[in-house]
PDB file of C-alpha atoms in Angstrom:
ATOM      1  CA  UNK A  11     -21.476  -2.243 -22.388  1.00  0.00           C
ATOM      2  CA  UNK A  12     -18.894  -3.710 -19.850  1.00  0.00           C
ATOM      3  CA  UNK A  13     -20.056  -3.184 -16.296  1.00  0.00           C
ATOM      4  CA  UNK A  14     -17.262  -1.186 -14.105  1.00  0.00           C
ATOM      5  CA  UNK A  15     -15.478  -3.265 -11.371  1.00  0.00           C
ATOM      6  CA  UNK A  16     -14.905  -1.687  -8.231  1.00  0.00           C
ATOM      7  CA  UNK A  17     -13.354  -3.170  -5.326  1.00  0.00           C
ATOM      8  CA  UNK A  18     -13.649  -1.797  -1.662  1.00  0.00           C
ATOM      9  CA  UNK A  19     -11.292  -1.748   0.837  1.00  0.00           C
ATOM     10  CA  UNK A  20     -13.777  -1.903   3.897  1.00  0.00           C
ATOM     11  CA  UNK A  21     -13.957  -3.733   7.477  1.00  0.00           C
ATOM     12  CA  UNK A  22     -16.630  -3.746   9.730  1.00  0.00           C
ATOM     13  CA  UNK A  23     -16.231  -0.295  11.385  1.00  0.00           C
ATOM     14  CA  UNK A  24     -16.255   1.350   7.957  1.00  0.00           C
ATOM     15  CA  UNK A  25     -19.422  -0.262   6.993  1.00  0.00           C
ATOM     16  CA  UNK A  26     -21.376   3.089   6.866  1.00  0.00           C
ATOM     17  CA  UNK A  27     -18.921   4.743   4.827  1.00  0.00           C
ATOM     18  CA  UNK A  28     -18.876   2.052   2.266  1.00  0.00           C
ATOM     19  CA  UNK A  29     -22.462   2.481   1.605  1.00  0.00           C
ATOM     20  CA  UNK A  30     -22.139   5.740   1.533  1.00  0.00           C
ATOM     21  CA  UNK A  31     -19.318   5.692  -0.706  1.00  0.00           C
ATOM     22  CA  UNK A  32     -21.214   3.290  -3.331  1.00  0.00           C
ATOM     23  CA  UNK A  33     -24.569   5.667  -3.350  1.00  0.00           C
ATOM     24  CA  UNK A  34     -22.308   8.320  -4.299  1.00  0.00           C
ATOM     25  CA  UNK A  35     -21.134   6.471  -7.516  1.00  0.00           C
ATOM     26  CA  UNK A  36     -23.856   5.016  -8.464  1.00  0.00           C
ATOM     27  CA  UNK A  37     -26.247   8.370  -8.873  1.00  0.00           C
ATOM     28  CA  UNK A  38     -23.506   9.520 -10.351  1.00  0.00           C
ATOM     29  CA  UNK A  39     -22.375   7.051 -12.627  1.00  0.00           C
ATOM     30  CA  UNK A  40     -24.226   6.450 -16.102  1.00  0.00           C
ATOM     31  CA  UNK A  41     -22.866   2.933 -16.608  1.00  0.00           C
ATOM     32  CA  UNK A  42     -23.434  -0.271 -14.871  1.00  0.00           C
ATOM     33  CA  UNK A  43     -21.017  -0.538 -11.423  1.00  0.00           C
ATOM     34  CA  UNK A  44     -20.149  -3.615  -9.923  1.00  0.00           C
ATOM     35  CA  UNK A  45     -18.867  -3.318  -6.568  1.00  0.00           C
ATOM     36  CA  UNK A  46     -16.649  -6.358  -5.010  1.00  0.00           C
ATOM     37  CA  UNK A  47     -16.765  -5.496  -0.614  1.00  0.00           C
ATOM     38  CA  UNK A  48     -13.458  -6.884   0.364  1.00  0.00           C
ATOM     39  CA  UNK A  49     -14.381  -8.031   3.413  1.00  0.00           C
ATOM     40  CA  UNK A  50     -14.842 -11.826   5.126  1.00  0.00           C
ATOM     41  CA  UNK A  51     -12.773 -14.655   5.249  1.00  0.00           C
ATOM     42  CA  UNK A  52     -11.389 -15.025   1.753  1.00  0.00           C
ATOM     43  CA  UNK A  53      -9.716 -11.656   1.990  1.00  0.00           C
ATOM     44  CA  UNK A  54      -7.882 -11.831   5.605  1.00  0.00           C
ATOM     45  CA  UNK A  55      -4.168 -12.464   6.457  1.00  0.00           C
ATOM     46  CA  UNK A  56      -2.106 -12.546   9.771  1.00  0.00           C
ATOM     47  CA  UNK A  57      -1.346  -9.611  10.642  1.00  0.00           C
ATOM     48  CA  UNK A  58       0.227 -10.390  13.995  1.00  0.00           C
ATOM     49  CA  UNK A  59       3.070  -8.244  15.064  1.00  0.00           C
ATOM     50  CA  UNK A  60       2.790  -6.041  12.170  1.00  0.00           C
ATOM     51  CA  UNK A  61       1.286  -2.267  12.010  1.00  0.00           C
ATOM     52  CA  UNK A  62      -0.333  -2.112   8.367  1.00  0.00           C
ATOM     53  CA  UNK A  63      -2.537   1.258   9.037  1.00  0.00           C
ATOM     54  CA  UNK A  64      -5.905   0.293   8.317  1.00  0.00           C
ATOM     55  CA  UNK A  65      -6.913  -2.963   8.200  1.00  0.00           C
ATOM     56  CA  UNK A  66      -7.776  -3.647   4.720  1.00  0.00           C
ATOM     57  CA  UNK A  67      -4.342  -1.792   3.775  1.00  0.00           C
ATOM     58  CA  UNK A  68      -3.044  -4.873   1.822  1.00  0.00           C
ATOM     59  CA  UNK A  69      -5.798  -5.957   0.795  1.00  0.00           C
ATOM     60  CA  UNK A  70      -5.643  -3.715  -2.621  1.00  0.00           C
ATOM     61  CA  UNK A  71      -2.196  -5.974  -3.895  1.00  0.00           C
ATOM     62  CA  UNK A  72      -4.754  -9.165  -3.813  1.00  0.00           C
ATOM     63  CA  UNK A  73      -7.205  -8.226  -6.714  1.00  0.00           C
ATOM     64  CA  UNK A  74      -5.294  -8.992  -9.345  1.00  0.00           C
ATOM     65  CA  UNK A  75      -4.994 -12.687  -8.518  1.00  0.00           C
ATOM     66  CA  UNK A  76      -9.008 -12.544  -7.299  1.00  0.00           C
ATOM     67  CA  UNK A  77     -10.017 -11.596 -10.792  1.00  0.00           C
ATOM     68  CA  UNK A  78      -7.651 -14.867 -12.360  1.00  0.00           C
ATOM     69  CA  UNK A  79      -5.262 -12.185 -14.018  1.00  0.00           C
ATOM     70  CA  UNK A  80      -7.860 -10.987 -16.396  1.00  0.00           C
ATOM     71  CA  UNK A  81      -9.417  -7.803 -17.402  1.00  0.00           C
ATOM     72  CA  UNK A  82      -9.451  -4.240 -14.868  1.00  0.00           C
ATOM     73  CA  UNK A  83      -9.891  -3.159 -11.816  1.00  0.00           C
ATOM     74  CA  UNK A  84     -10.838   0.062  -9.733  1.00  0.00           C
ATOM     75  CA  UNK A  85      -9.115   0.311  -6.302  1.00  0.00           C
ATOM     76  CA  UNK A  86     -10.750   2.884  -3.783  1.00  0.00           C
ATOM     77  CA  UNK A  87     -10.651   2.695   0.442  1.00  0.00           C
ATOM     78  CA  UNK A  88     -13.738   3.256   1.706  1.00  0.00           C
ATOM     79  CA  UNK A  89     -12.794   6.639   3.433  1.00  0.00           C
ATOM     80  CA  UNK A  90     -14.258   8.231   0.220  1.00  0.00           C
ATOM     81  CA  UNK A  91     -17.021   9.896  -1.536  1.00  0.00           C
ATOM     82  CA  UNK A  92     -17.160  10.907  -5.175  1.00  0.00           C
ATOM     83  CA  UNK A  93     -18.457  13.761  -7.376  1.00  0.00           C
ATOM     84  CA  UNK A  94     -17.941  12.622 -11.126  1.00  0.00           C
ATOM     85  CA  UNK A  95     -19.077   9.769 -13.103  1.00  0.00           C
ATOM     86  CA  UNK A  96     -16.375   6.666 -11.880  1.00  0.00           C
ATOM     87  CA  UNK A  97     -16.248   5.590 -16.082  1.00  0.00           C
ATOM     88  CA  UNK A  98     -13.844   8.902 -16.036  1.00  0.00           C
ATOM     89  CA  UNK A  99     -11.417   6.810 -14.229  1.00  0.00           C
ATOM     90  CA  UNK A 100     -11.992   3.414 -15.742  1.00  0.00           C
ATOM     91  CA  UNK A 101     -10.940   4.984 -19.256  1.00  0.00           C
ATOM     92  CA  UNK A 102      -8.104   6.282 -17.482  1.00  0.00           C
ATOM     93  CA  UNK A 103      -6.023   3.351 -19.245  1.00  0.00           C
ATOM     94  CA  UNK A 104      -7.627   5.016 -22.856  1.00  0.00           C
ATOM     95  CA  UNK A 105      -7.310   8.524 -21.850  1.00  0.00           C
ATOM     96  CA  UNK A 106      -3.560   8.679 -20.388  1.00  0.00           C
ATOM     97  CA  UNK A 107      -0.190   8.576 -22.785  1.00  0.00           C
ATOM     98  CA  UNK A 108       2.362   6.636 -20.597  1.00  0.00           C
ATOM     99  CA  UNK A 109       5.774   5.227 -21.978  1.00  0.00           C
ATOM    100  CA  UNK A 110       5.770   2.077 -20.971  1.00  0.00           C
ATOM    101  CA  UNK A 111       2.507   0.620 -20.889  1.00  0.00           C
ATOM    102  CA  UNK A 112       1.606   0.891 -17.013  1.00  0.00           C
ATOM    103  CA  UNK A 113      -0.060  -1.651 -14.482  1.00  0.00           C
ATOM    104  CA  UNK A 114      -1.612   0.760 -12.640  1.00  0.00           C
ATOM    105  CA  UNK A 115      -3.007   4.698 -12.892  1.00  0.00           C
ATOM    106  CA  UNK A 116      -3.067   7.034  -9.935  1.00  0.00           C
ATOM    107  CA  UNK A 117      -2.357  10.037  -8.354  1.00  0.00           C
ATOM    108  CA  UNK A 118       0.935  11.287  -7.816  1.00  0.00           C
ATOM    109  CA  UNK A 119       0.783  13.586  -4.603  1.00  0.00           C
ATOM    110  CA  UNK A 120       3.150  13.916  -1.292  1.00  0.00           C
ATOM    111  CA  UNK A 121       2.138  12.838   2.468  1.00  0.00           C
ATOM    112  CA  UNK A 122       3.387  11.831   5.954  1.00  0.00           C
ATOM    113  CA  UNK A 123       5.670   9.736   4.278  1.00  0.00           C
ATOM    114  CA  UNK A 124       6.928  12.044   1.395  1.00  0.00           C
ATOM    115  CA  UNK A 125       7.585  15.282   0.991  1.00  0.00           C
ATOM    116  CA  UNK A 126       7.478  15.094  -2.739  1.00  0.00           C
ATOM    117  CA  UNK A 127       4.522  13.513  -5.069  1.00  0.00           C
ATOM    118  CA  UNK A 128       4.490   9.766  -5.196  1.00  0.00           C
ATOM    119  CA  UNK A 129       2.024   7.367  -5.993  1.00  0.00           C
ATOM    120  CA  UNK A 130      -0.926   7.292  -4.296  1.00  0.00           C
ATOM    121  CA  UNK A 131      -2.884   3.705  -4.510  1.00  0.00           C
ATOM    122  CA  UNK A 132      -5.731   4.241  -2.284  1.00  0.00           C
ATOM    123  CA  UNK A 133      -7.696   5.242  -5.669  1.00  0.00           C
ATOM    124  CA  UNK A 134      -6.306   2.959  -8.585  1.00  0.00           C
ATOM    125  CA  UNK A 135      -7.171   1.631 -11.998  1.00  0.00           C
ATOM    126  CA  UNK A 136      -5.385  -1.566 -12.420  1.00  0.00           C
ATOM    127  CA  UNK A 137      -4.845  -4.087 -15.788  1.00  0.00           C
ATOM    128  CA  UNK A 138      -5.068  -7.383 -13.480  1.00  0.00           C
ATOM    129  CA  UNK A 139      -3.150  -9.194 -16.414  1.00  0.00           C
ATOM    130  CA  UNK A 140       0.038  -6.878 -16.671  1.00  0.00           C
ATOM    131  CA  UNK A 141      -0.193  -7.104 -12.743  1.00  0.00           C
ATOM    132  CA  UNK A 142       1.155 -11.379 -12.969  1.00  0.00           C
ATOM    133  CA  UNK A 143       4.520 -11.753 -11.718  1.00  0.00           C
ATOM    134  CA  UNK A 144       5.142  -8.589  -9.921  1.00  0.00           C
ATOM    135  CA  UNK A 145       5.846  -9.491  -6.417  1.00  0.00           C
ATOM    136  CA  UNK A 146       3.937  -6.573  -4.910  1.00  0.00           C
ATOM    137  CA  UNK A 147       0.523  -8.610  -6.170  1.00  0.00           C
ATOM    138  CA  UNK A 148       1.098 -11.642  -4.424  1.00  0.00           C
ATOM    139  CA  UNK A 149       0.354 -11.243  -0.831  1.00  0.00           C
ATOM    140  CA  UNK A 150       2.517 -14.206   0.504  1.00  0.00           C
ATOM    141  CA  UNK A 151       5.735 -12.401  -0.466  1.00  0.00           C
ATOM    142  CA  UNK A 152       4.568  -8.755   0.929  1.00  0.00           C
ATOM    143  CA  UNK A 153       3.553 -10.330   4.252  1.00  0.00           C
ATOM    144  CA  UNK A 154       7.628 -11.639   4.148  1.00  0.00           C
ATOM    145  CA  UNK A 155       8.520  -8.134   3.646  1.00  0.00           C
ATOM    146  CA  UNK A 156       6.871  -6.338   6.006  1.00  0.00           C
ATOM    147  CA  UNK A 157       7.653  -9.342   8.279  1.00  0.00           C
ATOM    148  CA  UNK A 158      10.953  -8.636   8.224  1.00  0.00           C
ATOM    149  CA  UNK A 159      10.891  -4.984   8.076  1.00  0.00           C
ATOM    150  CA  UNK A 160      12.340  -3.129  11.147  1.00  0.00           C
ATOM    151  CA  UNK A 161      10.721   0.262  10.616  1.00  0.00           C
ATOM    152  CA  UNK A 162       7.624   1.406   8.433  1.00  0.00           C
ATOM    153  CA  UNK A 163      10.037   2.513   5.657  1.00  0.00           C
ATOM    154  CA  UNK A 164       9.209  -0.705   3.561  1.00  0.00           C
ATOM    155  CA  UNK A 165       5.475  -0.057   4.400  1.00  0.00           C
ATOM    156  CA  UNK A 166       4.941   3.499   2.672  1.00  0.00           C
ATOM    157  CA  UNK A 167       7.242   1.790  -0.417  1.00  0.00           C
ATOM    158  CA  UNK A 168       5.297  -0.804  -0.574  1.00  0.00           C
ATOM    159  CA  UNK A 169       1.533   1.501  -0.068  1.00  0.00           C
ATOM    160  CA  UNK A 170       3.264   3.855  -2.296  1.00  0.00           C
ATOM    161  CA  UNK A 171       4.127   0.837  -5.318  1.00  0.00           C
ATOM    162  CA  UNK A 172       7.392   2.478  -5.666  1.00  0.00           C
ATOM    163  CA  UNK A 173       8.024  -1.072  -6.697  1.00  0.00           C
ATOM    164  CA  UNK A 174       6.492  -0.565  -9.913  1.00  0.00           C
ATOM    165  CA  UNK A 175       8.963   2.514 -10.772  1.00  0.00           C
ATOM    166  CA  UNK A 176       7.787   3.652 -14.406  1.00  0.00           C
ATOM    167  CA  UNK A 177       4.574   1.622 -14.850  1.00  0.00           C
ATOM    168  CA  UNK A 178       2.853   3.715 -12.246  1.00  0.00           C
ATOM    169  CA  UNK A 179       0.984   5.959 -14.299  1.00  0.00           C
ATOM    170  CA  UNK A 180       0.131   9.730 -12.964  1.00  0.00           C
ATOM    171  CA  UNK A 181      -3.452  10.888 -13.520  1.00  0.00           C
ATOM    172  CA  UNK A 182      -4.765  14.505 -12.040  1.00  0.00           C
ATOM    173  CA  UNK A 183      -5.036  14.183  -8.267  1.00  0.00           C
ATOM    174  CA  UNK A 184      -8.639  15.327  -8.598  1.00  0.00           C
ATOM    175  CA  UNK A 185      -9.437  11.667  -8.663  1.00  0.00           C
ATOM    176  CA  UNK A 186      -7.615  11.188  -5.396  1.00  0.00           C
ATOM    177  CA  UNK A 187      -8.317  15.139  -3.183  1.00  0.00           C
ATOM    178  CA  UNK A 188      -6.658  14.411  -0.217  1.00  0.00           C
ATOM    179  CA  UNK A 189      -8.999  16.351   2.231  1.00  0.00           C
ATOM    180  CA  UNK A 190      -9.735  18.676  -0.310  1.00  0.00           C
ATOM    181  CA  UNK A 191     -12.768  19.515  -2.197  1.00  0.00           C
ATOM    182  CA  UNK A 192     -12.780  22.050  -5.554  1.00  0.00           C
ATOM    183  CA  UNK A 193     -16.591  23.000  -6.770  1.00  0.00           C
ATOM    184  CA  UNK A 194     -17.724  22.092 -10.034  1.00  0.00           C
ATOM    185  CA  UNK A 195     -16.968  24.995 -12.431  1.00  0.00           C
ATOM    186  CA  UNK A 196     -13.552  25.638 -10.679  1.00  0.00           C
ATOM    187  CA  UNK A 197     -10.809  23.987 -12.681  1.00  0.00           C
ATOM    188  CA  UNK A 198      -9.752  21.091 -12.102  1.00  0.00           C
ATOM    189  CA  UNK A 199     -12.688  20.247  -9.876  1.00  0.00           C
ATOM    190  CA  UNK A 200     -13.599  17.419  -7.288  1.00  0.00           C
ATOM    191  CA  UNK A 201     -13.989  13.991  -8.653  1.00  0.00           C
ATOM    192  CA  UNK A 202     -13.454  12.521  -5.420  1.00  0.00           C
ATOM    193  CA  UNK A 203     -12.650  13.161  -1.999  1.00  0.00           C
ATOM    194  CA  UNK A 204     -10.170  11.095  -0.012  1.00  0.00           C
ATOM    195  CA  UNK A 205     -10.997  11.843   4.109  1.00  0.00           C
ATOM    196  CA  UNK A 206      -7.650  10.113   4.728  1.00  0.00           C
ATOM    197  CA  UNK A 207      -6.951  10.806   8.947  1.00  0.00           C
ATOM    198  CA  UNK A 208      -9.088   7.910  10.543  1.00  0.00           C
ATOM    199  CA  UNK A 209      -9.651   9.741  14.108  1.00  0.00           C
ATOM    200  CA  UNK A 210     -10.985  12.747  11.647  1.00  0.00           C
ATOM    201  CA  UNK A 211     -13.731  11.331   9.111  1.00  0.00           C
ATOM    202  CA  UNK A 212     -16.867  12.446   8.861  1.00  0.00           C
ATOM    203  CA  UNK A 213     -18.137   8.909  10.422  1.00  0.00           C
ATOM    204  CA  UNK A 214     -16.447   9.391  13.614  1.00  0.00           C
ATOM    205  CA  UNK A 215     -15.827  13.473  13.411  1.00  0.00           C
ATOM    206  CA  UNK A 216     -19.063  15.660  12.570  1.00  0.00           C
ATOM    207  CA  UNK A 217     -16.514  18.816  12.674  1.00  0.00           C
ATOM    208  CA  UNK A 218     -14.331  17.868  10.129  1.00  0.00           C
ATOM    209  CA  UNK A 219     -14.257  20.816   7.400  1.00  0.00           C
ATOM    210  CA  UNK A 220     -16.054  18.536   5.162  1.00  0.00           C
ATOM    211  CA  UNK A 221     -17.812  17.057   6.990  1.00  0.00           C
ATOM    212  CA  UNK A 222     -21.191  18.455   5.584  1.00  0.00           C
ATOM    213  CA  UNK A 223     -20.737  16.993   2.023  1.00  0.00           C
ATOM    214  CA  UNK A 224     -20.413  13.251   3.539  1.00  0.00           C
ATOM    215  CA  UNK A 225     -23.281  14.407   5.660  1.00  0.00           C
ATOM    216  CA  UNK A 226     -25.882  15.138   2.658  1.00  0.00           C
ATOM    217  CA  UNK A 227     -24.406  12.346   0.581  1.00  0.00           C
ATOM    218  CA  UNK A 228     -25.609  10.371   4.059  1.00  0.00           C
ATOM    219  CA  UNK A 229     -29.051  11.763   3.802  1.00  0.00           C
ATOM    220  CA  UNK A 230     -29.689  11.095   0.254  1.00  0.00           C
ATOM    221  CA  UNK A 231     -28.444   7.307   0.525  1.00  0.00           C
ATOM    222  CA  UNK A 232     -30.942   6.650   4.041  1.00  0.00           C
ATOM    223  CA  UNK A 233     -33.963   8.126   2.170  1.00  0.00           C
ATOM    224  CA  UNK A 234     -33.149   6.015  -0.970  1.00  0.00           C
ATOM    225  CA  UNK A 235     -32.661   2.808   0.479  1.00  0.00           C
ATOM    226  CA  UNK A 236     -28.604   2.476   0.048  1.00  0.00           C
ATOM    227  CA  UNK A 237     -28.346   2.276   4.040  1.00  0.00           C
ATOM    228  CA  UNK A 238     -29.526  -0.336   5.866  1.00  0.00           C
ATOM    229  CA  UNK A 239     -30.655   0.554   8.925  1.00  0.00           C
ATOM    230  CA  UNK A 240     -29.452  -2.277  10.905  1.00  0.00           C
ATOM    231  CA  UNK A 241     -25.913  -1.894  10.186  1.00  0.00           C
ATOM    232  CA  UNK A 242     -26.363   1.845  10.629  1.00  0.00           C
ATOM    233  CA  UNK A 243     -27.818   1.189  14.523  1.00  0.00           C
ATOM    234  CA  UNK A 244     -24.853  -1.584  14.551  1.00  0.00           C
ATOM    235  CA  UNK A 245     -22.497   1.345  14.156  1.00  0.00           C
ATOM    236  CA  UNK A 246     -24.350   3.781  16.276  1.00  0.00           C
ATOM    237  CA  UNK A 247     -23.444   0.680  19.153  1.00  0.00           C
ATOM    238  CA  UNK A 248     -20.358   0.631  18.655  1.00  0.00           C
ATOM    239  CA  UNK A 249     -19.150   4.345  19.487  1.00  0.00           C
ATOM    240  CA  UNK A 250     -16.333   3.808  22.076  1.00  0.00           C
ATOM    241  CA  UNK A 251     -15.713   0.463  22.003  1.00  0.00           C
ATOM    242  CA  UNK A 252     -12.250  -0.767  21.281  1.00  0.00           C
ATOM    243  CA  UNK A 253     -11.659  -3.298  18.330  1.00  0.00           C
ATOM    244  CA  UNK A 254      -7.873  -2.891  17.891  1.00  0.00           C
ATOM    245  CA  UNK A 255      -5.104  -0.323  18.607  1.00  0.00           C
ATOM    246  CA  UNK A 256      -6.944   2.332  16.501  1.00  0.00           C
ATOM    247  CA  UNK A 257      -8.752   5.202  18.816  1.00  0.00           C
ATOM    248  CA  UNK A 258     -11.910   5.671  16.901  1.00  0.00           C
ATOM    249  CA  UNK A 259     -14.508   2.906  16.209  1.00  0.00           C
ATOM    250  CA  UNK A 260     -18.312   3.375  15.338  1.00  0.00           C
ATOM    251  CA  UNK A 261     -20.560   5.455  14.430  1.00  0.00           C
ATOM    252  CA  UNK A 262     -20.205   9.352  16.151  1.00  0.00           C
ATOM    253  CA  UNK A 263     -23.339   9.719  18.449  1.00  0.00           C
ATOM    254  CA  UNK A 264     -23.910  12.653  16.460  1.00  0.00           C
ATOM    255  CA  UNK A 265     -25.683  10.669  13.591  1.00  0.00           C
ATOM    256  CA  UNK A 266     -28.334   9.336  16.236  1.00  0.00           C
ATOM    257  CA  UNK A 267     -30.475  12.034  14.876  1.00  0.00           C
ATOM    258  CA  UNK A 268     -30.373  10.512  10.978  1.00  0.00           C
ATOM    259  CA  UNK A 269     -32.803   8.042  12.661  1.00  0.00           C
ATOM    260  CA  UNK A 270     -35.637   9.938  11.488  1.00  0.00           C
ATOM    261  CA  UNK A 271     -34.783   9.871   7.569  1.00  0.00           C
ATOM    262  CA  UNK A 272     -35.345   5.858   7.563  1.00  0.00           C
ATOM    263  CA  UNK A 273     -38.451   4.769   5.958  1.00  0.00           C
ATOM    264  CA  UNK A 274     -41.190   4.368   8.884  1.00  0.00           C
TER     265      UNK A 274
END
């Protein structure tokens, strides 16, 4: 059976999370999971003078052309955790009737930008072959937009593929909860979580509502082996320490006390 392809937007202050966020798919996930870490050299672009939110924000359009136009591809930041086997959205392109064939499945829900649903790409199944020629997948021509964009308008169009119009295809937004977690048994229920507010995650805010689901999901991973305790003490270090304009860096001093669950 096909293994499923995952790419991760991450960057070095979301290196906890990412672990954290491929433990949860893997004991969850019958199938074989591939994971892709978009992170490193091959994967940057200037950025200079432009505000892209976080900084593996464009990264998502490049996969496409990183796979040599072939095959499919799952999308997800690393701000997440999830709570259903990840095959459920890699069928998504079996499982969901769309006139015309899309490019990429998502959630459709509003935000900051919008007050009514649009797409949302921070979790996305994409066919890296119908994905060739659009403009939005080659990262040359979105750096000259957002270049020569004068306000964040082209940003959220661009975040939001509006550029894709119909062949954005809507799936339920459990596979996307934006801050938002429904129990198993409840309809509808969580697939996967989406802690979307930087300054709030569970990583850098132990209060957040939620915060107690990333928390055991945390647990579980250290005890297994998914978290390696040097990057985790290489977070811990960085609490408070500037990196870019963002307020919130590191690991909260909070987690000091997950120490103890490494193996002796």
């Amino acid at each position: 059976m096909e293994a499923i392809k995952i790419w991760l937007g991450t960057e070095l202050k979301t290196t906890i999370a990412c672990q954290v966020l491929e433990f949860s798919i893997r004991r969850r996930t019958k199938n074989k999971v591939e994971f892709t870490r978009m992170i490193g050299s091959e994967w940057e672009y200037p950025i200079e003078g432009m505000r892209v939110g976080a900084g593996f924000s464009l990264r998502r359009w490049m996969i496409p052309k990183s796979t040599g136009w072939q095959g499919k591809a799952i999308y997800l930041d690393a701000d997440m955790q999830v709570f259903g086997d990840i095959e459920e959205l890699w069928n998504k392109d079996q499982t969901t009737q769309h006139d015309p064939p899309p490019v990429i499945w998502c959630s459709f829900q509003s935000d900051k930008f919008n007050k009514e649903p649009w797409p949302q790409t921070s979790a996305m199944l994409i066919d890296c072959a119908k994905a060739r020629g659009y403009n939005g997948f080659d990262i040359d021509r979105v750096l000259e937009l957002l270049r020569g964009a004068s306000d964040r308008d082209n940003y959220a169009k661009l975040m939001h593929a509006v550029w894709l119009g119909p062949y954005a295809a809507r799936i339920g937004d459990e596979w996307n909860h934006l801050n938002k977690f429904v129990p198993m048994g409840k309809p509808k229920h969580t697939r996967l979580i989406h802690y979307t507010s930087e300054p709030s995650q569970p990583h850098v805010k132990p209060e957040h509502p939620l915060a107690h689901l990333w928390q055991a999901e945390l647990k579980l991973a250290i005890e297994a082996g998914a978290i390696s305790r040097g990057d985790f003490e290489f977070g811990l270090s960085q609490w408070g320490k500037k990196e870019d304009w963002r307020p919130k860096n590191g690991l909260h001093p909070h987690y000091k006390k997950y120490l103890q669950y490494f193996p002796k």
